């Protein structure tokens, strides 16, 4: 092979293009492309790997049979997750349009694109509120003593009982490691509320007694929400050109923090029992349909299918980029991160359960309860606890921002592509600013004393039932309205090879069947999320 041909082949490989195809530095000069393919992969990893990997998957795993849950989880990944991920990436890359513009292939289904925008709006609103609370905890961790360590604060109640003995209250930062063994024996577990839970409910949220009683806006949370939206806007000020540079840090550093927390966690007493609790298989649960439904829902939610983000991010790829390879890499990385995060979470929770002398199930939680109550309380037992708290909440911030970048870019791209004038393309920054301001204003009600109730409702409903419907319609439209033969030819034109037969079968038959199963399962269990909010409300009223 000549030197020039060798150089061309290397360039093609570096840009993710099909060998033999002409490589362009920026195939869509009017709309723009990623600086290189690494930026796209890192952005997609940051989009897919979010808070759900840390606070939802480990809990689902231990609740649904531990190691036995891995079997249906990976079955759903192979037959539903990866095929749908590849379908959306190829769809967006071929059209080079956002979640609205792609439906030029079948205008009658453009409502699906609007549905994706609505879902991204819902998620973007409450997701940034979660990020802003993580910002708040991050700032509050910049102290010698974490404020949720003891029960001697104005917001604590007589039922408060800490896991750390009171003689540590006067301990200095330098000798914290010497007194970590001072753990109280909790005699009455039925009435105990932890300092971290009371800090969360009574101080951070100052939660009201019902979902209809908004109360006042929590100004510290509102300020952090403004900071969060400002950071997101700055990172997207030049679209994918600027966010593509930011993800080199936001998509990779969480793995550094996870590894640090993992190494620290497995060296603690009781860590092994926590990990065993996380992984010990209960094979009888495999026969439970709910376990399979949870596995499918977690794959579906975690990968971000039907949010519109995958189509949007792929639309900035070069036309001949190997999105088949990317879909495999990103999907496997996402699911591997979920499993890895489980070790990080349960090693620390096992340590906490060991010191309390209770079962791991009594300290395990998910969602906000894990991120802002259970795990922060466990961190108070560690030497130099503020340092570990800073690392943990910084990791949550980065995980949240990675997803939030793509949600905002999805909305902005949809608007810009739909209008499509040269002026709107040149002034895309103003569209980004406008969407960020609207997102901030819509998030203000979630910073009130009743905001947590609405956040839980949006978290459970905005990205579950609706996603299943959108994805089902999208599959039907592409395979049976636009035509599977046409689509297979389009993919072959783009990649240089047709979709593997496994993916063709999944797209036409297997994945729609699984989606239908999830749809039916969701219809049967739609009351669970509302019951969870009612339970949360009842607990708040009792306190």
Coordinates of C-alpha atoms in Angstrom, one line a residue:
X1 CA 0.0 0.0 0.0
X2 CA 1.3 3.4 -0.9
X3 CA 2.1 6.0 1.7
X4 CA -0.8 8.2 0.6
X5 CA -3.3 5.3 0.8
X6 CA -2.0 4.4 4.2
X7 CA -2.5 7.9 5.4
X8 CA -6.0 8.0 4.0
X9 CA -6.9 4.7 5.7
X10 CA -5.6 6.0 9.0
X11 CA -7.5 9.2 8.7
X12 CA -10.7 7.3 7.8
X13 CA -10.2 5.1 10.9
X14 CA -9.5 8.1 13.1
X15 CA -12.7 9.9 12.0
X16 CA -14.8 6.8 12.4
X17 CA -15.5 6.7 8.7
X18 CA -15.8 3.6 6.4
X19 CA -12.5 2.8 4.8
X20 CA -12.4 3.8 1.2
X21 CA -14.9 6.7 1.7
X22 CA -13.7 10.3 1.3
X23 CA -13.0 11.8 4.7
X24 CA -14.1 15.4 5.3
X25 CA -13.2 17.5 8.3
X26 CA -16.7 18.9 8.6
X27 CA -19.3 17.2 6.3
X28 CA -22.1 19.6 7.3
X29 CA -20.4 23.0 7.3
X30 CA -23.8 24.8 7.7
X31 CA -24.9 22.9 10.8
X32 CA -21.6 21.7 12.2
X33 CA -20.1 18.4 13.3
X34 CA -18.3 17.0 16.3
X35 CA -14.6 17.9 16.4
X36 CA -13.7 14.2 16.4
X37 CA -15.4 10.9 17.1
X38 CA -14.1 10.7 20.6
X39 CA -16.2 13.7 21.5
X40 CA -19.3 12.0 20.3
X41 CA -18.6 8.8 22.2
X42 CA -17.8 10.6 25.4
X43 CA -20.9 12.8 25.1
X44 CA -23.1 9.8 24.5
X45 CA -21.5 8.0 27.4
X46 CA -22.1 11.1 29.6
X47 CA -25.7 11.2 28.3
X48 CA -26.4 7.5 29.0
X49 CA -24.4 7.2 32.2
X50 CA -26.4 9.4 34.6
X51 CA -27.8 9.4 38.1
X52 CA -29.9 6.4 37.5
X53 CA -26.8 4.2 37.2
X54 CA -25.8 5.1 40.7
X55 CA -29.1 5.5 42.6
X56 CA -31.5 3.2 40.8
X57 CA -29.7 0.2 39.4
X58 CA -28.0 -1.1 42.6
X59 CA -31.3 -0.9 44.4
X60 CA -33.2 -2.7 41.7
X61 CA -30.5 -5.4 41.6
X62 CA -30.7 -6.3 45.2
X63 CA -34.5 -6.0 45.4
X64 CA -35.0 -8.3 42.3
X65 CA -32.8 -11.2 43.2
X66 CA -29.2 -9.9 43.4
X67 CA -27.0 -11.7 41.0
X68 CA -30.0 -13.4 39.5
X69 CA -31.2 -10.0 38.3
X70 CA -28.2 -9.8 36.0
X71 CA -29.6 -12.5 33.8
X72 CA -32.8 -10.7 32.7
X73 CA -30.9 -7.4 32.7
X74 CA -28.3 -8.5 30.1
X75 CA -30.9 -10.4 28.1
X76 CA -32.8 -7.1 27.8
X77 CA -29.6 -5.3 27.0
X78 CA -28.8 -7.7 24.1
X79 CA -32.3 -8.0 22.6
X80 CA -33.8 -4.6 23.3
X81 CA -31.2 -2.1 24.5
X82 CA -28.4 -2.3 22.0
X83 CA -30.7 -2.7 18.9
X84 CA -32.8 0.3 19.9
X85 CA -29.7 2.3 20.6
X86 CA -28.3 1.5 17.2
X87 CA -31.6 2.3 15.6
X88 CA -31.7 5.8 17.0
X89 CA -28.1 6.6 16.3
X90 CA -28.3 5.4 12.7
X91 CA -31.6 7.3 12.2
X92 CA -30.1 10.6 13.5
X93 CA -26.8 10.2 11.7
X94 CA -28.4 9.4 8.3
X95 CA -30.8 12.4 8.4
X96 CA -28.4 14.9 10.1
X97 CA -31.4 16.4 11.8
X98 CA -32.7 16.6 15.3
X99 CA -35.7 14.8 16.9
X100 CA -38.2 16.9 14.9
X101 CA -36.5 17.1 11.6
X102 CA -35.9 13.4 11.2
X103 CA -39.6 12.8 10.8
X104 CA -39.5 14.2 7.3
X105 CA -39.3 10.5 6.4
X106 CA -42.9 10.3 7.5
X107 CA -44.5 13.6 8.3
X108 CA -47.6 12.0 9.8
X109 CA -45.4 10.7 12.7
X110 CA -43.9 14.1 13.5
X111 CA -45.9 14.0 16.7
X112 CA -43.4 11.4 17.9
X113 CA -40.7 14.1 17.6
X114 CA -42.8 16.5 19.7
X115 CA -43.3 13.8 22.2
X116 CA -39.6 13.4 22.5
X117 CA -39.3 17.2 23.1
X118 CA -41.9 17.1 25.8
X119 CA -40.1 14.2 27.5
X120 CA -36.8 16.0 27.3
X121 CA -38.4 19.1 28.7
X122 CA -39.9 17.3 31.7
X123 CA -36.7 15.4 32.5
X124 CA -34.5 18.5 31.9
X125 CA -36.6 20.5 34.4
X126 CA -36.4 18.1 37.4
X127 CA -33.0 16.7 36.5
X128 CA -31.4 20.1 37.0
X129 CA -33.2 20.4 40.3
X130 CA -31.5 17.2 41.5
X131 CA -28.2 18.6 40.2
X132 CA -28.7 21.8 42.1
X133 CA -29.3 19.9 45.3
X134 CA -26.1 18.0 44.7
X135 CA -24.4 21.4 44.3
X136 CA -25.9 22.5 47.7
X137 CA -24.6 19.4 49.5
X138 CA -21.2 19.9 47.7
X139 CA -21.0 23.4 49.1
X140 CA -22.2 22.3 52.6
X141 CA -19.4 19.6 52.6
X142 CA -16.7 22.3 52.6
X143 CA -16.4 22.2 56.4
X144 CA -14.5 20.3 59.1
X145 CA -17.7 18.6 60.2
X146 CA -20.6 17.5 58.0
X147 CA -23.8 19.2 59.2
X148 CA -25.8 16.0 59.1
X149 CA -23.4 14.1 61.5
X150 CA -25.1 14.8 64.8
X151 CA -28.6 15.5 66.3
X152 CA -27.7 18.6 68.2
X153 CA -29.0 21.1 65.6
X154 CA -32.0 23.3 65.6
X155 CA -33.8 21.3 62.9
X156 CA -33.4 18.0 64.7
X157 CA -36.4 16.3 66.5
X158 CA -36.4 14.1 69.7
X159 CA -36.6 11.0 67.5
X160 CA -33.2 11.8 65.9
X161 CA -30.5 9.2 66.7
X162 CA -27.1 9.4 65.0
X163 CA -24.8 6.6 64.1
X164 CA -21.8 8.5 65.5
X165 CA -21.3 9.0 69.2
X166 CA -21.6 12.5 70.6
X167 CA -18.0 12.7 71.9
X168 CA -16.9 13.3 68.3
X169 CA -18.7 16.6 68.3
X170 CA -15.7 18.4 69.7
X171 CA -13.1 16.3 67.8
X172 CA -10.9 18.3 65.5
X173 CA -10.4 17.6 61.8
X174 CA -6.9 16.2 62.5
X175 CA -8.0 13.4 64.9
X176 CA -11.2 12.3 63.3
X177 CA -9.7 9.0 62.2
X178 CA -8.9 8.2 65.8
X179 CA -12.4 8.4 66.9
X180 CA -14.3 6.8 64.0
X181 CA -15.0 3.7 66.1
X182 CA -17.3 5.7 68.4
X183 CA -20.6 4.4 67.1
X184 CA -23.7 4.3 69.2
X185 CA -25.9 1.2 69.6
X186 CA -29.3 2.0 68.2
X187 CA -31.8 0.4 70.6
X188 CA -35.1 1.4 69.1
X189 CA -34.9 1.2 65.3
X190 CA -38.6 1.6 64.8
X191 CA -38.6 5.3 65.9
X192 CA -35.1 6.2 64.8
X193 CA -34.7 9.0 62.2
X194 CA -31.1 9.7 61.2
X195 CA -29.5 13.1 61.3
X196 CA -29.0 12.9 57.5
X197 CA -32.7 12.3 57.0
X198 CA -33.8 15.2 59.3
X199 CA -31.2 17.4 57.6
X200 CA -32.7 16.5 54.2
X201 CA -36.3 16.8 55.2
X202 CA -36.3 19.6 57.9
X203 CA -33.4 21.8 56.8
X204 CA -32.6 21.4 53.1
X205 CA -36.2 20.9 51.9
X206 CA -38.1 22.2 54.9
X207 CA -40.8 19.9 53.4
X208 CA -44.4 20.9 53.7
X209 CA -47.2 18.6 54.8
X210 CA -48.7 18.0 51.4
X211 CA -48.2 18.2 47.6
X212 CA -50.7 21.1 47.4
X213 CA -49.0 23.2 50.1
X214 CA -46.1 24.9 48.2
X215 CA -45.0 27.1 51.1
X216 CA -42.1 29.3 50.4
X217 CA -39.2 29.0 47.9
X218 CA -36.1 27.6 49.4
X219 CA -33.7 30.4 48.5
X220 CA -30.4 28.4 48.9
X221 CA -31.8 25.7 46.5
X222 CA -33.0 28.4 44.1
X223 CA -29.5 29.9 44.1
X224 CA -28.0 26.6 43.3
X225 CA -30.5 26.0 40.6
X226 CA -29.4 29.2 38.9
X227 CA -25.7 28.1 39.2
X228 CA -26.6 24.8 37.7
X229 CA -28.4 26.3 34.7
X230 CA -25.6 28.8 34.2
X231 CA -23.0 26.0 34.1
X232 CA -25.1 24.1 31.6
X233 CA -25.5 27.2 29.4
X234 CA -21.8 28.0 29.5
X235 CA -20.9 24.5 28.4
X236 CA -23.3 24.7 25.5
X237 CA -22.6 28.3 24.5
X238 CA -21.1 27.1 21.1
X239 CA -23.2 24.0 20.8
X240 CA -21.4 20.7 20.3
X241 CA -18.2 22.5 19.6
X242 CA -17.9 23.6 23.2
X243 CA -19.7 20.7 24.9
X244 CA -17.5 18.3 23.0
X245 CA -14.5 19.7 24.8
X246 CA -16.2 19.8 28.3
X247 CA -17.0 16.0 28.1
X248 CA -13.4 15.1 28.2
X249 CA -13.6 15.9 31.9
X250 CA -17.3 15.4 32.8
X251 CA -17.6 12.0 31.2
X252 CA -14.3 10.6 32.5
X253 CA -13.8 12.0 36.0
X254 CA -16.8 10.3 37.5
X255 CA -15.0 7.0 36.8
X256 CA -12.0 8.3 38.8
X257 CA -14.2 9.2 41.7
X258 CA -16.1 5.9 41.5
X259 CA -12.7 4.0 41.6
X260 CA -11.5 6.1 44.6
X261 CA -14.8 5.4 46.5
X262 CA -14.6 1.7 45.5
X263 CA -11.1 1.2 46.7
X264 CA -12.0 3.0 50.0
X265 CA -15.2 1.1 50.3
X266 CA -13.9 -2.4 50.0
X267 CA -11.2 -1.8 52.6
X268 CA -13.9 -1.1 55.3
X269 CA -15.3 -3.6 57.8
X270 CA -18.6 -5.1 56.6
X271 CA -18.0 -4.1 52.9
X272 CA -18.0 -7.8 51.8
X273 CA -21.3 -8.4 53.4
X274 CA -22.8 -5.4 51.6
X275 CA -21.4 -6.7 48.3
X276 CA -22.7 -10.2 49.0
X277 CA -26.1 -8.7 49.7
X278 CA -25.9 -6.9 46.3
X279 CA -24.9 -9.9 44.3
X280 CA -26.2 -13.1 46.1
X281 CA -28.6 -14.7 43.5
X282 CA -32.1 -15.5 44.4
X283 CA -32.9 -17.7 41.4
X284 CA -36.5 -18.2 42.2
X285 CA -37.2 -14.5 41.3
X286 CA -36.3 -15.1 37.7
X287 CA -39.8 -16.6 37.2
X288 CA -41.3 -13.3 38.4
X289 CA -42.6 -11.2 35.5
X290 CA -42.0 -8.0 37.6
X291 CA -38.3 -8.7 37.7
X292 CA -38.1 -8.9 33.9
X293 CA -40.2 -5.7 33.7
X294 CA -37.8 -3.9 36.0
X295 CA -34.8 -5.2 34.0
X296 CA -36.3 -3.9 30.7
X297 CA -37.4 -0.6 32.2
X298 CA -33.9 0.0 33.7
X299 CA -32.2 -0.7 30.3
X300 CA -34.7 1.5 28.5
X301 CA -34.4 4.4 31.0
X302 CA -30.6 4.1 31.5
X303 CA -29.7 4.1 27.8
X304 CA -31.9 7.2 27.1
X305 CA -33.8 5.7 24.3
X306 CA -36.8 7.8 23.0
X307 CA -35.7 10.9 24.8
X308 CA -34.5 12.4 21.5
X309 CA -31.0 12.9 22.8
X310 CA -29.5 9.9 20.9
X311 CA -30.9 11.1 17.5
X312 CA -29.7 14.7 18.2
X313 CA -26.2 13.7 19.2
X314 CA -25.8 11.3 16.3
X315 CA -27.1 14.0 13.9
X316 CA -23.8 15.9 14.4
X317 CA -21.7 12.9 13.3
X318 CA -20.0 12.7 9.9
X319 CA -22.2 10.8 7.5
X320 CA -20.0 7.7 7.3
X321 CA -19.2 7.4 10.9
X322 CA -19.4 3.8 12.2
X323 CA -22.4 4.3 14.5
X324 CA -22.8 0.5 14.8
X325 CA -19.5 0.3 16.6
X326 CA -20.3 3.3 18.7
X327 CA -23.7 1.8 19.8
X328 CA -22.0 -1.3 21.1
X329 CA -19.3 0.6 23.0
X330 CA -21.6 3.1 24.6
X331 CA -24.3 0.5 25.6
X332 CA -21.8 -1.9 27.1
X333 CA -20.0 1.0 28.9
X334 CA -23.3 2.2 30.3
X335 CA -24.4 -1.1 31.7
X336 CA -20.9 -1.9 33.0
X337 CA -21.0 1.4 34.9
X338 CA -24.3 0.4 36.5
X339 CA -22.8 -2.9 37.8
X340 CA -19.6 -1.1 39.0
X341 CA -21.6 1.6 40.8
X342 CA -23.4 -1.2 42.7
X343 CA -20.1 -2.3 44.2
X344 CA -19.3 1.3 45.2
X345 CA -22.7 1.9 46.8
X346 CA -23.1 -1.4 48.7
X347 CA -19.6 -1.6 50.0
X348 CA -20.2 1.6 51.9
X349 CA -23.8 0.6 52.9
X350 CA -22.4 -2.8 54.1
X351 CA -19.9 -0.9 56.3
X352 CA -22.7 1.2 57.8
X353 CA -24.9 -1.8 58.4
X354 CA -22.0 -3.6 60.1
X355 CA -21.5 -0.7 62.6
X356 CA -25.2 -0.4 63.3
X357 CA -25.5 -4.2 63.8
X358 CA -28.5 -4.4 61.3
X359 CA -29.2 -6.0 58.0
X360 CA -28.1 -4.2 54.9
X361 CA -31.7 -4.0 53.7
X362 CA -32.4 -1.6 56.6
X363 CA -29.9 1.0 55.3
X364 CA -30.4 0.4 51.5
X365 CA -32.4 2.9 49.6
X366 CA -32.7 4.4 46.1
X367 CA -33.3 7.7 44.3
X368 CA -33.0 10.8 46.5
X369 CA -33.1 8.6 49.6
X370 CA -29.9 7.0 48.6
X371 CA -28.1 10.1 47.3
X372 CA -29.1 12.5 50.0
X373 CA -29.8 10.4 53.1
X374 CA -28.4 6.9 53.2
X375 CA -25.0 7.4 51.5
X376 CA -24.3 10.8 53.2
X377 CA -25.0 9.2 56.6
X378 CA -22.6 6.3 55.8
X379 CA -19.9 8.8 54.9
X380 CA -20.1 10.4 58.4
X381 CA -18.5 7.2 59.7
X382 CA -15.4 7.6 57.6
X383 CA -12.2 9.4 58.6
X384 CA -12.0 12.8 56.9
X385 CA -15.7 12.5 56.0
X386 CA -15.9 15.9 54.3
X387 CA -13.4 14.8 51.7
X388 CA -15.4 11.7 50.8
X389 CA -18.6 13.8 50.8
X390 CA -17.0 16.3 48.4
X391 CA -16.0 13.6 46.0
X392 CA -19.3 11.8 46.1
X393 CA -21.4 14.9 45.4
X394 CA -19.0 16.2 42.8
X395 CA -19.4 12.9 41.0
X396 CA -23.2 13.3 41.2
X397 CA -22.9 16.8 39.7
X398 CA -20.8 15.5 36.8
X399 CA -23.1 12.6 36.1
X400 CA -26.1 14.9 36.1
X401 CA -24.4 17.5 33.9
X402 CA -23.5 14.9 31.3
X403 CA -27.1 14.1 30.8
X404 CA -28.3 17.6 31.1
X405 CA -26.0 18.8 28.3
X406 CA -27.7 16.5 25.9
X407 CA -31.2 17.3 27.0
X408 CA -30.7 21.0 26.5
X409 CA -29.0 20.4 23.2
X410 CA -31.9 18.2 22.1
X411 CA -34.4 21.0 22.6
X412 CA -32.2 23.7 21.1
X413 CA -31.3 21.6 18.0
X414 CA -35.0 20.7 17.5
X415 CA -36.0 24.4 17.5
X416 CA -33.1 25.5 15.2
X417 CA -33.6 22.6 12.7
X418 CA -37.3 23.3 12.6
X419 CA -36.9 27.0 11.8
X420 CA -33.8 26.3 9.7
X421 CA -33.0 29.9 8.6
X422 CA -29.4 31.2 8.4
X423 CA -30.1 33.8 11.1
X424 CA -31.3 31.2 13.6
X425 CA -28.3 29.0 12.9
X426 CA -25.9 31.8 13.3
X427 CA -27.6 33.0 16.5
X428 CA -28.0 29.5 18.1
X429 CA -26.4 30.8 21.3
X430 CA -29.5 33.0 21.9
X431 CA -31.8 30.0 21.5
X432 CA -29.7 28.1 24.0
X433 CA -29.9 31.1 26.4
X434 CA -33.7 31.3 26.0
X435 CA -34.2 27.6 26.6
X436 CA -32.0 27.8 29.7
X437 CA -33.9 30.7 31.1
X438 CA -37.3 29.0 30.5
X439 CA -35.9 25.8 32.1
X440 CA -34.8 27.7 35.1
X441 CA -38.2 29.4 35.5
X442 CA -40.1 26.1 35.1
X443 CA -37.9 24.6 37.8
X444 CA -38.6 27.3 40.4
X445 CA -41.8 25.5 41.7
X446 CA -39.6 22.4 42.4
X447 CA -37.5 24.6 44.8
X448 CA -40.5 25.2 47.1
X449 CA -41.3 23.3 50.2
X450 CA -43.6 21.0 48.2
X451 CA -41.1 20.7 45.3
X452 CA -39.9 17.2 46.3
X453 CA -43.4 15.7 45.8
X454 CA -43.6 17.1 42.2
X455 CA -40.0 16.0 41.6
X456 CA -40.9 12.4 42.5
X457 CA -44.0 12.4 40.3
X458 CA -42.0 13.7 37.3
X459 CA -39.2 11.3 38.0
X460 CA -41.6 8.3 38.0
X461 CA -43.9 9.3 35.1
X462 CA -42.0 11.6 32.7
X463 CA -39.5 9.0 31.6
X464 CA -41.4 5.6 31.9
X465 CA -44.8 5.1 30.3
X466 CA -44.3 7.9 27.8
X467 CA -40.9 6.5 26.6
X468 CA -42.3 3.1 26.0
X469 CA -45.1 4.6 23.8
X470 CA -42.7 6.8 21.8
X471 CA -40.2 4.0 21.2
X472 CA -42.9 1.6 20.1
X473 CA -44.3 4.1 17.6
X474 CA -40.8 5.0 16.3
X475 CA -40.1 1.3 15.6
X476 CA -43.3 0.8 13.8
X477 CA -42.8 4.0 11.7
X478 CA -39.3 3.2 10.6
X479 CA -39.8 -0.6 10.0
X480 CA -43.3 -0.7 8.6
X481 CA -44.2 2.8 7.3
X482 CA -40.9 4.1 5.9
X483 CA -40.1 0.4 5.1
X484 CA -37.5 -1.9 6.6
X485 CA -35.9 -2.6 3.2
X486 CA -35.5 1.2 2.6
X487 CA -34.0 1.6 6.0
X488 CA -31.6 -1.3 5.6
X489 CA -30.4 0.2 2.3
X490 CA -29.9 3.6 4.0
X491 CA -27.8 2.1 6.7
X492 CA -25.7 0.2 4.2
X493 CA -25.1 3.4 2.2
X494 CA -24.0 5.1 5.4
X495 CA -21.8 2.4 6.9
X496 CA -20.7 0.5 3.9
X497 CA -22.3 -2.8 5.1
X498 CA -25.9 -3.8 5.9
X499 CA -27.1 -4.1 9.4
X500 CA -26.3 -7.5 10.9
X501 CA -29.1 -10.0 10.6
X502 CA -29.5 -10.1 14.4
X503 CA -30.3 -6.4 14.5
X504 CA -32.7 -6.7 11.5
X505 CA -34.6 -9.4 13.3
X506 CA -34.6 -7.4 16.6
X507 CA -35.8 -4.3 14.9
X508 CA -38.7 -6.0 13.1
X509 CA -39.9 -8.5 15.6
X510 CA -38.0 -9.0 19.0
X511 CA -37.7 -5.4 20.2
X512 CA -41.3 -4.4 19.4
X513 CA -42.5 -7.5 21.3
X514 CA -40.4 -6.5 24.3
X515 CA -41.6 -2.9 24.1
X516 CA -45.2 -4.1 24.0
X517 CA -44.5 -6.2 27.1
X518 CA -43.0 -3.2 28.9
X519 CA -46.1 -1.2 27.9
X520 CA -48.5 -3.7 29.3
X521 CA -46.4 -4.1 32.4
X522 CA -46.3 -0.3 32.9
X523 CA -50.1 -0.1 32.5
X524 CA -50.6 -2.7 35.3
X525 CA -48.2 -1.0 37.7
X526 CA -48.8 2.7 37.1
X527 CA -50.1 3.3 40.6
X528 CA -46.8 2.4 42.3
X529 CA -45.1 5.7 41.7
X530 CA -48.1 7.7 43.0
X531 CA -48.3 5.5 46.0
X532 CA -44.6 6.2 46.7
X533 CA -45.4 10.0 46.6
X534 CA -48.4 9.5 48.9
X535 CA -46.2 7.5 51.3
X536 CA -43.6 10.2 51.3
X537 CA -46.3 12.8 51.9
X538 CA -47.7 10.8 54.8
X539 CA -44.3 10.5 56.4
X540 CA -43.7 14.2 56.1
X541 CA -47.1 15.0 57.7
X542 CA -46.4 12.6 60.6
X543 CA -43.2 14.5 61.3

